[in-house]
Amino acid sequence: MTASGSLTVVGLGPGDPQWLTPAASAALAAATDLVGYRSYLDRVPATPGQQRHGFGNRSELDRARLALDLAAQGRQVVVVSGGDPGVFAMAAAVFEAVEHGPPAWRELDIRVEPGVTAMLAAAARVGAPLGNDFCAISLSDNLKPWATIEQRLRAAAAADFVIALYNPASMARPHQLEDALQIVAEMRDPDTPVIFARAVGRPNERIKVERLGEAGSVIADMATIVVIGATTTRRIARGGGAVPYVYTPRSSGTRC
Ligand code: SAH
């Protein structure tokens, strides 16, 4: 039996409605059911007759299973995620639930609609810090041990990647960002630019560029993404108190 229900995991982008792709908008408008964090659902324009299943902090896997159950009943379900749904977000939880769930879930039409992830939105605000090799690390140790995070930070720093840090801090883990910056600072110049981009694409957006040597004292919350430059990352100062441009050249030699 092929179920007629469908499940689409949609990325809403970082906040600005103009950063929602037309494909994501179309999927949202076609859904019979929306599943996701209440604060994300609040960003989706109302469609008459559509049911919303808002969650507080219930687990991602529970949300994924509810969505799959609804799709298996023949509904057209959309699971919403901030940014891109495949980057530290709901898409992986959906496929984990499918792998371990009833065989019927594999017959569903499951799609992922990409979105602008926070790292790309933050980079665009200051120039081109991700212009050369980079990586993304989540500092959240809810789903992996802190020792693993430390090991990845050391490896990324040693390999001279630009490093984007998602989930940099929370009330429960106030020192993790400081510890992470300290690890990278052992291998990089204190002048290395570090971008703090808070609430990118939302009305309360705030962008700062600090030196790695002083970045440890900056307070970042869970709405902030932190991008640490590589040894080649450059800063271009601007007048009038404007945030400097930051870019990482494509080549490691000088081309100008
Ligand atoms: N799927 C999301 C990431 C989820 S993890 C994405 O692709 O962007 C949540 C983390 O993403 C936050 O702790 C923060 O580090 C980052 N983030 C999400 N939206 C952001 C925004 N508008 N501005 C800055 N950082 C953001």
PDB file of N, CA and C and ligand atoms in Angstrom, residues 13-15 40 81-89 115-119 122 165-169 197-202 221-226, ligand 1:
ATOM      1  N   GLY A  13      14.302  29.862   7.165  1.00  0.00           N
ATOM      2  CA  GLY A  13      15.336  30.900   7.124  1.00  0.00           C
ATOM      3  C   GLY A  13      15.521  31.498   8.507  1.00  0.00           C
ATOM      4  N   PRO A  14      16.434  32.466   8.630  1.00  0.00           N
ATOM      5  CA  PRO A  14      16.777  32.994   9.955  1.00  0.00           C
ATOM      6  C   PRO A  14      15.736  33.933  10.544  1.00  0.00           C
ATOM      7  N   GLY A  15      14.834  34.488   9.752  1.00  0.00           N
ATOM      8  CA  GLY A  15      13.832  35.381  10.353  1.00  0.00           C
ATOM      9  C   GLY A  15      13.180  36.313   9.351  1.00  0.00           C
ATOM     10  N   TYR A  40       8.287  29.236  15.894  1.00  0.00           N
ATOM     11  CA  TYR A  40       8.456  29.143  14.433  1.00  0.00           C
ATOM     12  C   TYR A  40       7.101  29.204  13.744  1.00  0.00           C
ATOM     13  N   SER A  81      11.176  24.365  10.605  1.00  0.00           N
ATOM     14  CA  SER A  81      12.467  24.506  11.276  1.00  0.00           C
ATOM     15  C   SER A  81      12.958  25.922  11.030  1.00  0.00           C
ATOM     16  N   GLY A  82      13.730  26.488  11.952  1.00  0.00           N
ATOM     17  CA  GLY A  82      14.386  27.764  11.659  1.00  0.00           C
ATOM     18  C   GLY A  82      15.560  27.513  10.723  1.00  0.00           C
ATOM     19  N   GLY A  83      15.975  28.523   9.995  1.00  0.00           N
ATOM     20  CA  GLY A  83      17.150  28.380   9.121  1.00  0.00           C
ATOM     21  C   GLY A  83      16.961  27.298   8.090  1.00  0.00           C
ATOM     22  N   ASP A  84      17.932  26.410   7.991  1.00  0.00           N
ATOM     23  CA  ASP A  84      17.819  25.239   7.124  1.00  0.00           C
ATOM     24  C   ASP A  84      17.443  24.040   7.986  1.00  0.00           C
ATOM     25  N   PRO A  85      16.491  23.207   7.520  1.00  0.00           N
ATOM     26  CA  PRO A  85      16.026  22.106   8.370  1.00  0.00           C
ATOM     27  C   PRO A  85      17.043  20.978   8.523  1.00  0.00           C
ATOM     28  N   GLY A  86      18.071  20.980   7.651  1.00  0.00           N
ATOM     29  CA  GLY A  86      19.079  19.923   7.734  1.00  0.00           C
ATOM     30  C   GLY A  86      20.271  20.311   8.587  1.00  0.00           C
ATOM     31  N   VAL A  87      20.319  21.554   9.071  1.00  0.00           N
ATOM     32  CA  VAL A  87      21.472  22.016   9.858  1.00  0.00           C
ATOM     33  C   VAL A  87      21.065  22.085  11.327  1.00  0.00           C
ATOM     34  N   PHE A  88      21.515  21.120  12.117  1.00  0.00           N
ATOM     35  CA  PHE A  88      21.205  21.045  13.551  1.00  0.00           C
ATOM     36  C   PHE A  88      19.713  21.250  13.785  1.00  0.00           C
ATOM     37  N   ALA A  89      18.879  20.534  13.040  1.00  0.00           N
ATOM     38  CA  ALA A  89      17.441  20.813  13.106  1.00  0.00           C
ATOM     39  C   ALA A  89      16.615  19.567  12.800  1.00  0.00           C
ATOM     40  N   GLY A 115      16.540  25.986   3.524  1.00  0.00           N
ATOM     41  CA  GLY A 115      16.392  27.391   3.915  1.00  0.00           C
ATOM     42  C   GLY A 115      17.761  28.015   4.099  1.00  0.00           C
ATOM     43  N   VAL A 116      17.781  29.316   4.294  1.00  0.00           N
ATOM     44  CA  VAL A 116      19.053  30.022   4.524  1.00  0.00           C
ATOM     45  C   VAL A 116      19.471  29.752   5.972  1.00  0.00           C
ATOM     46  N   THR A 117      20.598  29.087   6.129  1.00  0.00           N
ATOM     47  CA  THR A 117      21.049  28.784   7.484  1.00  0.00           C
ATOM     48  C   THR A 117      21.728  30.010   8.115  1.00  0.00           C
ATOM     49  N   ALA A 118      21.703  30.073   9.454  1.00  0.00           N
ATOM     50  CA  ALA A 118      22.182  31.255  10.195  1.00  0.00           C
ATOM     51  C   ALA A 118      23.605  31.649   9.801  1.00  0.00           C
ATOM     52  N   MET A 119      24.456  30.652   9.602  1.00  0.00           N
ATOM     53  CA  MET A 119      25.854  30.906   9.251  1.00  0.00           C
ATOM     54  C   MET A 119      25.975  31.730   7.966  1.00  0.00           C
ATOM     55  N   ALA A 122      24.576  35.358   8.554  1.00  0.00           N
ATOM     56  CA  ALA A 122      25.528  36.151   9.345  1.00  0.00           C
ATOM     57  C   ALA A 122      26.721  36.542   8.481  1.00  0.00           C
ATOM     58  N   LEU A 165      30.056  28.619  14.966  1.00  0.00           N
ATOM     59  CA  LEU A 165      29.563  27.959  16.185  1.00  0.00           C
ATOM     60  C   LEU A 165      28.065  28.215  16.339  1.00  0.00           C
ATOM     61  N   TYR A 166      27.289  27.159  16.210  1.00  0.00           N
ATOM     62  CA  TYR A 166      25.847  27.225  16.482  1.00  0.00           C
ATOM     63  C   TYR A 166      25.626  26.903  17.955  1.00  0.00           C
ATOM     64  N   ASN A 167      24.471  27.280  18.474  1.00  0.00           N
ATOM     65  CA  ASN A 167      24.099  27.014  19.879  1.00  0.00           C
ATOM     66  C   ASN A 167      25.240  27.383  20.835  1.00  0.00           C
ATOM     67  N   PRO A 168      25.691  28.641  20.810  1.00  0.00           N
ATOM     68  CA  PRO A 168      26.915  28.969  21.539  1.00  0.00           C
ATOM     69  C   PRO A 168      26.747  29.023  23.055  1.00  0.00           C
ATOM     70  N   ALA A 169      25.556  29.175  23.552  1.00  0.00           N
ATOM     71  CA  ALA A 169      25.409  29.363  24.997  1.00  0.00           C
ATOM     72  C   ALA A 169      23.980  29.111  25.425  1.00  0.00           C
ATOM     73  N   ALA A 197      26.878  37.414  15.611  1.00  0.00           N
ATOM     74  CA  ALA A 197      25.692  37.865  14.874  1.00  0.00           C
ATOM     75  C   ALA A 197      24.459  37.371  15.618  1.00  0.00           C
ATOM     76  N   ARG A 198      23.715  38.343  16.162  1.00  0.00           N
ATOM     77  CA  ARG A 198      22.538  37.981  16.976  1.00  0.00           C
ATOM     78  C   ARG A 198      21.257  38.289  16.216  1.00  0.00           C
ATOM     79  N   ALA A 199      20.330  37.342  16.225  1.00  0.00           N
ATOM     80  CA  ALA A 199      18.987  37.559  15.657  1.00  0.00           C
ATOM     81  C   ALA A 199      19.057  38.106  14.229  1.00  0.00           C
ATOM     82  N   VAL A 200      19.922  37.512  13.418  1.00  0.00           N
ATOM     83  CA  VAL A 200      20.089  37.992  12.042  1.00  0.00           C
ATOM     84  C   VAL A 200      18.755  37.896  11.293  1.00  0.00           C
ATOM     85  N   GLY A 201      18.409  38.983  10.606  1.00  0.00           N
ATOM     86  CA  GLY A 201      17.170  38.984   9.819  1.00  0.00           C
ATOM     87  C   GLY A 201      15.921  39.275  10.638  1.00  0.00           C
ATOM     88  N   ARG A 202      16.111  39.567  11.924  1.00  0.00           N
ATOM     89  CA  ARG A 202      14.960  39.920  12.779  1.00  0.00           C
ATOM     90  C   ARG A 202      15.108  41.376  13.213  1.00  0.00           C
ATOM     91  N   ASP A 221      24.004  34.696  23.417  1.00  0.00           N
ATOM     92  CA  ASP A 221      22.876  33.862  23.846  1.00  0.00           C
ATOM     93  C   ASP A 221      22.507  32.885  22.732  1.00  0.00           C
ATOM     94  N   MET A 222      21.398  32.190  22.905  1.00  0.00           N
ATOM     95  CA  MET A 222      21.043  31.141  21.949  1.00  0.00           C
ATOM     96  C   MET A 222      20.530  31.702  20.623  1.00  0.00           C
ATOM     97  N   ALA A 223      20.336  33.021  20.538  1.00  0.00           N
ATOM     98  CA  ALA A 223      19.940  33.602  19.242  1.00  0.00           C
ATOM     99  C   ALA A 223      21.151  34.127  18.490  1.00  0.00           C
ATOM    100  N   THR A 224      22.347  33.764  18.951  1.00  0.00           N
ATOM    101  CA  THR A 224      23.578  34.285  18.352  1.00  0.00           C
ATOM    102  C   THR A 224      24.336  33.177  17.649  1.00  0.00           C
ATOM    103  N   ILE A 225      24.935  33.511  16.505  1.00  0.00           N
ATOM    104  CA  ILE A 225      25.892  32.606  15.868  1.00  0.00           C
ATOM    105  C   ILE A 225      27.245  33.297  15.909  1.00  0.00           C
ATOM    106  N   VAL A 226      28.291  32.511  16.151  1.00  0.00           N
ATOM    107  CA  VAL A 226      29.639  33.051  16.295  1.00  0.00           C
ATOM    108  C   VAL A 226      30.490  32.463  15.173  1.00  0.00           C
TER     109      VAL A 226
HETATM  110  N1  SAH B   1      18.514  25.079  11.609  1.00  0.00           N
HETATM  111  C1  SAH B   1      19.048  26.344  12.105  1.00  0.00           C
HETATM  112  C2  SAH B   1      19.998  26.134  13.273  1.00  0.00           C
HETATM  113  C3  SAH B   1      19.342  25.539  14.499  1.00  0.00           C
HETATM  114  S1  SAH B   1      20.428  25.481  15.873  1.00  0.00           S
HETATM  115  C4  SAH B   1      19.762  27.065  10.959  1.00  0.00           C
HETATM  116  O1  SAH B   1      19.986  26.452   9.907  1.00  0.00           O
HETATM  117  O2  SAH B   1      20.087  28.248  11.124  1.00  0.00           O
HETATM  118  C5  SAH B   1      20.001  27.005  16.672  1.00  0.00           C
HETATM  119  C6  SAH B   1      21.174  27.979  16.587  1.00  0.00           C
HETATM  120  O3  SAH B   1      21.212  28.562  15.279  1.00  0.00           O
HETATM  121  C7  SAH B   1      21.091  29.164  17.515  1.00  0.00           C
HETATM  122  O4  SAH B   1      21.554  28.852  18.828  1.00  0.00           O
HETATM  123  C8  SAH B   1      22.013  30.160  16.831  1.00  0.00           C
HETATM  124  O5  SAH B   1      23.371  29.815  17.046  1.00  0.00           O
HETATM  125  C9  SAH B   1      21.713  29.885  15.365  1.00  0.00           C
HETATM  126  N2  SAH B   1      20.688  30.790  14.816  1.00  0.00           N
HETATM  127  C10 SAH B   1      19.464  30.449  14.351  1.00  0.00           C
HETATM  128  N3  SAH B   1      18.814  31.534  13.870  1.00  0.00           N
HETATM  129  C11 SAH B   1      19.656  32.583  14.029  1.00  0.00           C
HETATM  130  C12 SAH B   1      19.576  33.982  13.710  1.00  0.00           C
HETATM  131  N4  SAH B   1      18.485  34.507  13.138  1.00  0.00           N
HETATM  132  N5  SAH B   1      20.644  34.770  14.015  1.00  0.00           N
HETATM  133  C13 SAH B   1      21.746  34.251  14.583  1.00  0.00           C
HETATM  134  N6  SAH B   1      21.884  32.930  14.891  1.00  0.00           N
HETATM  135  C14 SAH B   1      20.844  32.120  14.633  1.00  0.00           C
END
